[in-house]
Short mmCIF file of C-alpha atoms in Angstrom, two decimals:
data_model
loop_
_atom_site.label_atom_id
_atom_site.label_comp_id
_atom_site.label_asym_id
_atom_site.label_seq_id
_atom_site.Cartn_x
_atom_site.Cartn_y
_atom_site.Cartn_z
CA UNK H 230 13.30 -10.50 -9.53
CA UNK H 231 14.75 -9.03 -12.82
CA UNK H 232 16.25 -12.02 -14.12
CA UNK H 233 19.67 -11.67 -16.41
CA UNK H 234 18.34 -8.08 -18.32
CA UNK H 235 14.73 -6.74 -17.38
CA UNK H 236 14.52 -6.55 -21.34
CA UNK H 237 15.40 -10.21 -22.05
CA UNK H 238 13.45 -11.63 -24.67
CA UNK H 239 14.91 -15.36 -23.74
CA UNK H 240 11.27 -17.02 -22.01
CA UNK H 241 13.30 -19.37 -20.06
CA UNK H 242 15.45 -16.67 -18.39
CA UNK H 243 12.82 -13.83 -17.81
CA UNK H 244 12.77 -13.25 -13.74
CA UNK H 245 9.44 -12.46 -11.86
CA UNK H 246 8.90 -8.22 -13.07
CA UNK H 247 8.91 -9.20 -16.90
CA UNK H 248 6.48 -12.00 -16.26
CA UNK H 249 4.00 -10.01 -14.22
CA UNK H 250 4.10 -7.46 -17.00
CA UNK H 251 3.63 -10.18 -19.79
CA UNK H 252 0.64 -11.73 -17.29
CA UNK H 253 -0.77 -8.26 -16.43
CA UNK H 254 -1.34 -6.56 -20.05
CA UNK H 255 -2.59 -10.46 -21.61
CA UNK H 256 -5.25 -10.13 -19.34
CA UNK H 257 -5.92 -6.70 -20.35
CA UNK H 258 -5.90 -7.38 -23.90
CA UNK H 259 -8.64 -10.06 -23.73
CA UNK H 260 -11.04 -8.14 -21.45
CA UNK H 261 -14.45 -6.90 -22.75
CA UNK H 262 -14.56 -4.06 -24.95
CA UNK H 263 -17.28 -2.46 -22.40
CA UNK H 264 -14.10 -2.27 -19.71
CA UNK H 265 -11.39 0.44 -19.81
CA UNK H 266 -8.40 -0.33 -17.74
CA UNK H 267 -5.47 2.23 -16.71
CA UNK H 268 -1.99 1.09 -15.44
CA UNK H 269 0.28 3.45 -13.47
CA UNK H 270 3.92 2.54 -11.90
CA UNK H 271 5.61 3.86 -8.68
CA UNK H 272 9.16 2.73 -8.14
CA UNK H 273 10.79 3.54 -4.84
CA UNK H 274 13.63 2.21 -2.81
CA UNK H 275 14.37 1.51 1.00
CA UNK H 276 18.06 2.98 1.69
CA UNK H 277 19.08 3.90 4.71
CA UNK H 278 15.67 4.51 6.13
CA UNK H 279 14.49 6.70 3.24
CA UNK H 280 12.00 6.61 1.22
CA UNK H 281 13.67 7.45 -2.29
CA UNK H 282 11.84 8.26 -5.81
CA UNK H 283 13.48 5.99 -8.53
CA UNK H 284 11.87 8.01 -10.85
CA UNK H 285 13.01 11.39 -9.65
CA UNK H 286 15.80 11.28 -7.28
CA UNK H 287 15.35 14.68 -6.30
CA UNK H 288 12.58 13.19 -3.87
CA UNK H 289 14.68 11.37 -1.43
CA UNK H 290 12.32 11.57 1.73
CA UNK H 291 9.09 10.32 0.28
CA UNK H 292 6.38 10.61 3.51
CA UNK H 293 4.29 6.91 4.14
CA UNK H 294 0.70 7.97 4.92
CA UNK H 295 -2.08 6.04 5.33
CA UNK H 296 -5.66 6.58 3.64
CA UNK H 297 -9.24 5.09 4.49
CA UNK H 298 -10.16 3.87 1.25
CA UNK H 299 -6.16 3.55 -0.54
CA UNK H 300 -4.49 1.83 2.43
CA UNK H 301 -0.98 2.50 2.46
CA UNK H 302 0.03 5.64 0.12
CA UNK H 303 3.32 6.81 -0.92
CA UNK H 304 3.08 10.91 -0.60
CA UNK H 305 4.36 12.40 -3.74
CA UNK H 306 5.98 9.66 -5.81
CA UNK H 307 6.64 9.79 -9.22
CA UNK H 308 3.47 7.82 -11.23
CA UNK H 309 4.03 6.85 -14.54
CA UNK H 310 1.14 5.81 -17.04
CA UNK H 311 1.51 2.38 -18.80
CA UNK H 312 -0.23 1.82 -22.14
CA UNK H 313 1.71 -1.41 -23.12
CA UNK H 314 4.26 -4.47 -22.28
CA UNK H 315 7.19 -2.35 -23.70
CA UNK H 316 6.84 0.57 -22.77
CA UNK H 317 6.74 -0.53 -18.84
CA UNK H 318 9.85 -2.84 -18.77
CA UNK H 319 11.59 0.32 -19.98
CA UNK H 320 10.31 1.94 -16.92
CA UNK H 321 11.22 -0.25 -14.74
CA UNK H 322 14.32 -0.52 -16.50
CA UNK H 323 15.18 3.34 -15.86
CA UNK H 324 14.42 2.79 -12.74
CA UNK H 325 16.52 -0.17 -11.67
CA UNK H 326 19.12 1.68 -12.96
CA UNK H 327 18.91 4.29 -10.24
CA UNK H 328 18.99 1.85 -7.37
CA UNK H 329 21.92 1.85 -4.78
CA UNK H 330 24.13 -1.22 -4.93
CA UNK H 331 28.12 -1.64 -3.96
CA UNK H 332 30.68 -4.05 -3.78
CA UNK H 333 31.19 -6.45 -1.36
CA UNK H 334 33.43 -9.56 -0.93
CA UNK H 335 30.19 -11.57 -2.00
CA UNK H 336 28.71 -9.75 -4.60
CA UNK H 337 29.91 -7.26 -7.14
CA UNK H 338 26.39 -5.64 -7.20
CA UNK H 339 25.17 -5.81 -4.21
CA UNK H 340 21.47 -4.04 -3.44
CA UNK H 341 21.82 -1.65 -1.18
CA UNK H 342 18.56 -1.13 -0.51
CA UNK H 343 14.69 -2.45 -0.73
CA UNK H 344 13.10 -1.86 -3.52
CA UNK H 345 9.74 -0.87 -4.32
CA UNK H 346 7.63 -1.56 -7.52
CA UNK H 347 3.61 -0.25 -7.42
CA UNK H 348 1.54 -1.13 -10.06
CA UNK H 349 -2.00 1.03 -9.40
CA UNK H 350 -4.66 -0.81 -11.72
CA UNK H 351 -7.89 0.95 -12.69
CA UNK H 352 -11.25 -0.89 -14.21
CA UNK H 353 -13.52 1.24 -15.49
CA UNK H 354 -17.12 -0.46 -16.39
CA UNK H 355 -18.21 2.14 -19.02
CA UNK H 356 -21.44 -0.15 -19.52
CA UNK H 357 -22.48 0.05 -15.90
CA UNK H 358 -20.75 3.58 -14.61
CA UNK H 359 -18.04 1.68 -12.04
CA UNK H 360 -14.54 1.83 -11.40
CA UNK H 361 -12.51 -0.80 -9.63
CA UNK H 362 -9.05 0.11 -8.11
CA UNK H 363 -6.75 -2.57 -6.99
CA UNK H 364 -2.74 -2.54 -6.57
CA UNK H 365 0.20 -5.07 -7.14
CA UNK H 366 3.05 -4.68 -5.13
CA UNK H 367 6.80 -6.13 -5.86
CA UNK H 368 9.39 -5.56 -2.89
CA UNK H 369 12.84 -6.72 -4.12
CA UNK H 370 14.24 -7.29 -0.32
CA UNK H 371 18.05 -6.94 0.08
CA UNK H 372 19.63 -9.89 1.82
CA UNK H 373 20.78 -9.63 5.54
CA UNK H 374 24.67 -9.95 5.63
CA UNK H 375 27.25 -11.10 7.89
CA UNK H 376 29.87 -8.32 8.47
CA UNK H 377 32.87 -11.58 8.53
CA UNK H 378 31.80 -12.83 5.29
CA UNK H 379 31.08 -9.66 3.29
CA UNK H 380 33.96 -7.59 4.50
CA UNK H 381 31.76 -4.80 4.46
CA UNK H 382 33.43 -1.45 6.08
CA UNK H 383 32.60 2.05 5.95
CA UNK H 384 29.48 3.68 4.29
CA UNK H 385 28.84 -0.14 3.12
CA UNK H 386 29.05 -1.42 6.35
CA UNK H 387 26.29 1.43 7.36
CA UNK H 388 24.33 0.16 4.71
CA UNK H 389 24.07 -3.51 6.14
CA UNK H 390 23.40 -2.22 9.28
CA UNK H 391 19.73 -0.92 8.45
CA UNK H 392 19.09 -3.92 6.27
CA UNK H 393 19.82 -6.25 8.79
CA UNK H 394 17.84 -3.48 11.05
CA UNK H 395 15.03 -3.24 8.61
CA UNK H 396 14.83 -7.19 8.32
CA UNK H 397 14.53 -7.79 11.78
CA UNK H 398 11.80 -5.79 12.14
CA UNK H 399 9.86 -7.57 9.18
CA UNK H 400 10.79 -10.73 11.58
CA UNK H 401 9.03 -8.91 14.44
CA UNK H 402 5.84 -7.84 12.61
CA UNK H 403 5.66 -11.65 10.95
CA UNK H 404 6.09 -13.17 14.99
CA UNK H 405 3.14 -10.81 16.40
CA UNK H 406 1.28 -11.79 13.03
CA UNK H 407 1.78 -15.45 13.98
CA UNK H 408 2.33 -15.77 17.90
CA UNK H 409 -0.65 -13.62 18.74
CA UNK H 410 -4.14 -14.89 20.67
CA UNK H 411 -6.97 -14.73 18.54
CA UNK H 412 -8.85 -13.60 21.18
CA UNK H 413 -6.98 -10.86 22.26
CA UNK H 414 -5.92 -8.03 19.98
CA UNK H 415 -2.03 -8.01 19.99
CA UNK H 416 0.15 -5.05 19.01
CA UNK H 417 1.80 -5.40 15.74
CA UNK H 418 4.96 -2.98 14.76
CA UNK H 419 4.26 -2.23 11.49
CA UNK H 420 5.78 1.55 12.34
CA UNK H 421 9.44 -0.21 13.78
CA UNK H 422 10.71 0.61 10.43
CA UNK H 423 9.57 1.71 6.74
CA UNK H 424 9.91 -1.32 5.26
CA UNK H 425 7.17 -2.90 7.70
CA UNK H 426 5.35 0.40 7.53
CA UNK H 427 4.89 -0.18 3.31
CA UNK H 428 4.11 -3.27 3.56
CA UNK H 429 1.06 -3.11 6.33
CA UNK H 430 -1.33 -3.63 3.86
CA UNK H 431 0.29 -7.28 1.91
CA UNK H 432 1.41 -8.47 5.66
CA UNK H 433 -2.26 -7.46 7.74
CA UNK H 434 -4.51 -5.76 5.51
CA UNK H 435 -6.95 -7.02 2.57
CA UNK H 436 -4.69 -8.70 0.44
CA UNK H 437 -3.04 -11.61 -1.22
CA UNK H 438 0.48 -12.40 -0.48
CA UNK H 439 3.10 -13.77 -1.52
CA UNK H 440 6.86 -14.80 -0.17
CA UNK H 441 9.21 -16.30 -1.65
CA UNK H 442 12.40 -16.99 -0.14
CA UNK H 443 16.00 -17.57 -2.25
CA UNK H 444 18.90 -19.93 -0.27
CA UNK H 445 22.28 -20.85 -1.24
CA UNK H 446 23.00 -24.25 -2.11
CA UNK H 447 26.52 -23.87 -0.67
CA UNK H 448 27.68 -25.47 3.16
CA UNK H 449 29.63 -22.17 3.65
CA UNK H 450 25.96 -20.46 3.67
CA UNK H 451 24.04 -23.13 5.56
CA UNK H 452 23.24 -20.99 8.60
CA UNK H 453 21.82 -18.59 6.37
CA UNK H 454 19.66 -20.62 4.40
CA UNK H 455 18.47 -22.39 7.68
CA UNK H 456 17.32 -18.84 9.06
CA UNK H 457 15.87 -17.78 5.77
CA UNK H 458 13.54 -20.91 5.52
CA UNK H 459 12.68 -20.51 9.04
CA UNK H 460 11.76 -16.91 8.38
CA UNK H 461 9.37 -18.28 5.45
CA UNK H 462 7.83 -21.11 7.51
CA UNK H 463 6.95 -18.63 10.50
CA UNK H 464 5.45 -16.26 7.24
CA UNK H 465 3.33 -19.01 5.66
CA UNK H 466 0.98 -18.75 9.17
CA UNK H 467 -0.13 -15.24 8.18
CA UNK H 468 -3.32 -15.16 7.74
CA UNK H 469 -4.58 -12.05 5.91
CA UNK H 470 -7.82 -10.66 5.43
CA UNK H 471 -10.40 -11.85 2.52
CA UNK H 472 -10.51 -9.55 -0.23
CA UNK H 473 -13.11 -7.15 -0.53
CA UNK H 474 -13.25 -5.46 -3.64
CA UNK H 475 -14.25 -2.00 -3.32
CA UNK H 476 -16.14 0.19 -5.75
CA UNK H 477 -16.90 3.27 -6.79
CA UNK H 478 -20.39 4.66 -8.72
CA UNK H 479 -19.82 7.71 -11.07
CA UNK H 480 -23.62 8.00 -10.80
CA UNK H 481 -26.35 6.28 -8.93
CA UNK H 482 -29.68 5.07 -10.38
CA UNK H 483 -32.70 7.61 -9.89
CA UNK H 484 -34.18 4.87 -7.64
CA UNK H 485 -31.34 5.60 -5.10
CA UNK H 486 -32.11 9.49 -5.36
CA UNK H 487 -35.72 8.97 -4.02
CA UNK H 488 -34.70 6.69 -1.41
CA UNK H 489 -32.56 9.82 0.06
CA UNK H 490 -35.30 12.15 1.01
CA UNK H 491 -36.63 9.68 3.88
CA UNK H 492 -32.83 8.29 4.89
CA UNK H 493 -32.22 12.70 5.71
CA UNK H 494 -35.51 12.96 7.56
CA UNK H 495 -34.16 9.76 9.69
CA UNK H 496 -30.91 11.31 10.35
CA UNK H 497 -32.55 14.62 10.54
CA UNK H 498 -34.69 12.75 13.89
CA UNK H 499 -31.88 11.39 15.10
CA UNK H 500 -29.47 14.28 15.22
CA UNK H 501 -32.30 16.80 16.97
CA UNK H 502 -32.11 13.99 19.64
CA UNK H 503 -28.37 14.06 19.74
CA UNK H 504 -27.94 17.74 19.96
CA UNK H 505 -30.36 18.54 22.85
CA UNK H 506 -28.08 16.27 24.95
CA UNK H 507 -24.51 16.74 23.71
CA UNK H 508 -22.10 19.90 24.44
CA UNK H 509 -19.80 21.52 21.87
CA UNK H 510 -17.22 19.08 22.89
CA UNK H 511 -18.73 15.85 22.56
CA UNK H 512 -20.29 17.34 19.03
CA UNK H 513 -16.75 18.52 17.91
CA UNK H 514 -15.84 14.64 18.24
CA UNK H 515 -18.09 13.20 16.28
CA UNK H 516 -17.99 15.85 13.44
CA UNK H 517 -13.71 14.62 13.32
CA UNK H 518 -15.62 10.50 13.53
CA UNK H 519 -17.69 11.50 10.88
CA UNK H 520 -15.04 13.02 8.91
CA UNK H 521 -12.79 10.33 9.40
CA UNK H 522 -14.95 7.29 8.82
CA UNK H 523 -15.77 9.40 5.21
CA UNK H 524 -19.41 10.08 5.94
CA UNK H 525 -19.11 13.22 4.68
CA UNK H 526 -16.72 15.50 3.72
CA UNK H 527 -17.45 19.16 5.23
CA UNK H 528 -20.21 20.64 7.34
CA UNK H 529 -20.43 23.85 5.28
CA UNK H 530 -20.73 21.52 2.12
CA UNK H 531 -24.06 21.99 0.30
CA UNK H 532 -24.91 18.15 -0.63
CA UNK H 533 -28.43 17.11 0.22
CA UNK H 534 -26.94 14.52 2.11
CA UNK H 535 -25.00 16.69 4.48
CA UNK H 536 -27.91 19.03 5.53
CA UNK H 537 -28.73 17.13 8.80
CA UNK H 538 -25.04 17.12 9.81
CA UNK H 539 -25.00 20.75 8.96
CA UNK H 540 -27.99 21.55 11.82
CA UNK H 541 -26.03 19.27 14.39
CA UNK H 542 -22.79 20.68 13.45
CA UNK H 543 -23.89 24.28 13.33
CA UNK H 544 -26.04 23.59 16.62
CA UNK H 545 -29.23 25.82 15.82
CA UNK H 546 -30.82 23.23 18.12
CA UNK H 547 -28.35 24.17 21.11
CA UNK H 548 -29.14 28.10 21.52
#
C-alpha cells in the first residue's frame, strides 16, 4: 500500500497511496480553467473495534453514521485540505506513523489494525454554477493470522482476535453479496462489524471497487494463500451499483423559478385531499418520510416550496 517509504521518489518502488496521489493531482492540473477542484483527507484506523482518528488520537471512538446524499460518514474525523502532491504524502505520512503495529514471530511490524484513507473530492463548475462530490477510499486490511505460526500472546494475541473477527465478517457480507437470489431481497451484515459497516458503500452501494489480494509464494503459507484467493474469487461476483453522479445547483435558471408557482398549487391540491382523510398520526409519518427522503427540511421553514407542506403539517384543514 505504502511501498518501501510513502515519500520514495524511486518510480519503480512507489506502492499504491503515492501513485493515487501522483494520478489524482495530474488530473487536476490539466482540467479546465472554468473548474475548481478541492481535495480533503480523512485517515482512520480499525483497532480493536474502534474507530480511531490518525490525525488526532484524542478521538478514539469515531461514530459510523450514515447520510442520504454522503453515504457512509465518519462523525467527527479529522479533514485535512490538500492543495498539492507534497503536501498530502506528508499527511499521510503523519498519519501512518500513528498506526498500531507489534511484533510477531512473522513480522517485525505487524499492522495491528485496518486502516482507513478518505480522499473527499470537490468539482466546482464556476462556468455553469455546479458542484460535483465524489470520494476515493483506500482500506489497508491487516492480514488474518494463525495463533501457531505468529506466536502471538497477550494484548497481541487480542489484537488477532478481532482481525480475524473483523475479516470473517467481510467474508460474510461478500457470501450474502454473492449467494443471494436476485429475486428475493437477502439480508446483508454490513453492521456485524465496523470494518463491513465503512465499507457498505465500495461493497453494495454506488461505486467502483476494487480488491486486490497479496499471497505468499512460500509452501509453509500455502493454506493461506489458497483461502485468500478464494476470498478474492467469491469477491470478483459483486456486482455493485452503476454510478450515478450526483449534483448540486448553487442557483437555478429563472425558467425553473416560474415553473414553481404551478408545481405548489399541485401539491397544494393534493395535500387538501390528504388532510381531510388522514389523522395526526398518519400525518406525523409522512412529515418524518418527507424529512427523511430530503423533500424538505422543516415545516416552520419559510421557502416557497414548503408552504403546502406547512398547511398539511400545521393541519388548518383538520379543525
Amino acid at each position: 500500500m505504502e511501498g518501501p517509504n510513502i515519500l520514495e521518489s524511486d518510480e519503480k518502488k512507489k506502492g499504491i497511496l503515492p501513485r493515487v496521489v501522483d494520478g489524482l493531482f495530474a488530473c487536476i492540473k490539466t482540467s479546465a480553467d472554468s473548474t475548481k477542484y478541492t481535495v480533503k483527507l480523512s485517515m482512520v484506523e480499525i483497532y480493536m473495534e474502534k474507530v480511531r482518528d490518525l490525525f488526532d488520537l484524542s478521538k478514539d471512538n469515531i461514530q459510523i453514521k450514515e447520510s442520504k446524499t454522503q453515504g457512509i460518514v465518519l462523525s467527527g474525523a479529522t479533514e485535512i485540505s490538500l492543495s498539492d502532491t507534497a503536501e498530502a504524502l506528508q499527511s499521510l505520512s503523519s498519519g501512518i506513523a500513528n498506526r498500531a503495529i507489534g511484533e510477531t514471530q512473522m513480522n517485525m511490524a505487524s499492522s495491528r489494525s485496518h486502516c482507513v484513507y478518505m480522499f473527499t473530492l470537490n468539482q466546482e463548475s464556476i462556468s455553469e454554477k455546479r458542484v460535483k462530490s465524489g470520494k476515493l477510499i483506500l482500506v489497508d486490511l491487516a492480514g488474518s493470522e494463525k495463533v501457531e505460526k505468529t506466536g502471538a500472546e497477550g494484548r497481541v494475541l487480542e489484537e488477532a482476535k478481532t482481525i480475524n473477527k473483523s475479516l470473517s465478517a467481510l467474508g460474510n457480507v461478500i457470501n450474502a453479496l454473492t449467494c443471494g437470489s436476485p429475486a428475493k431481497a437477502n439480508h446483508i451484515p454490513y453492521r456485524d462489524s465496523k470494518l463491513t459497516r465503512m465499507l457498505q458503500d465500495a461493497l453494495g452501494g454506488n461505486s467502483r471497487t476494487a480488491l486486490l489480494c497479496c499471497c505468499s509464494p512460500s509452501p509453509s503459507n500455502a493454506s493461506e494463500s489458497l483461502s485468500t484467493l478464494r476470498f478474492g474469487a467469491r469477491a470478483k461476483h459483486i456486482k455493485t451499483s452503476p454510478l450515478v453522479i450526483k449534483v448540486s445547483e448553487e442557483k437555478c435558471s429563472k425558467k425553473n423559478g416560474d415553473a414553481s408557482g404551478t408545481r405548489d398549487e399541485s401539491f397544494e391540491k393534493i395535500l387538501e385531499k390528504m388532510s381531510e382523510r388522514l389523522n395526526d398520526e398518519d400525518i406525523k409519518l409522512l412529515e418524518e418520510l418527507f424529512i427523511q427522503a430530503g423533500l424538505f427540511v422543516d415545516p416552520d421553514s419559510e421557502g416557497t416550496w414548503n408552504q403546502p407542506f406547512k398547511m398539511l403539517f400545521n393541519k388548518p384543514f383538520l379543525h
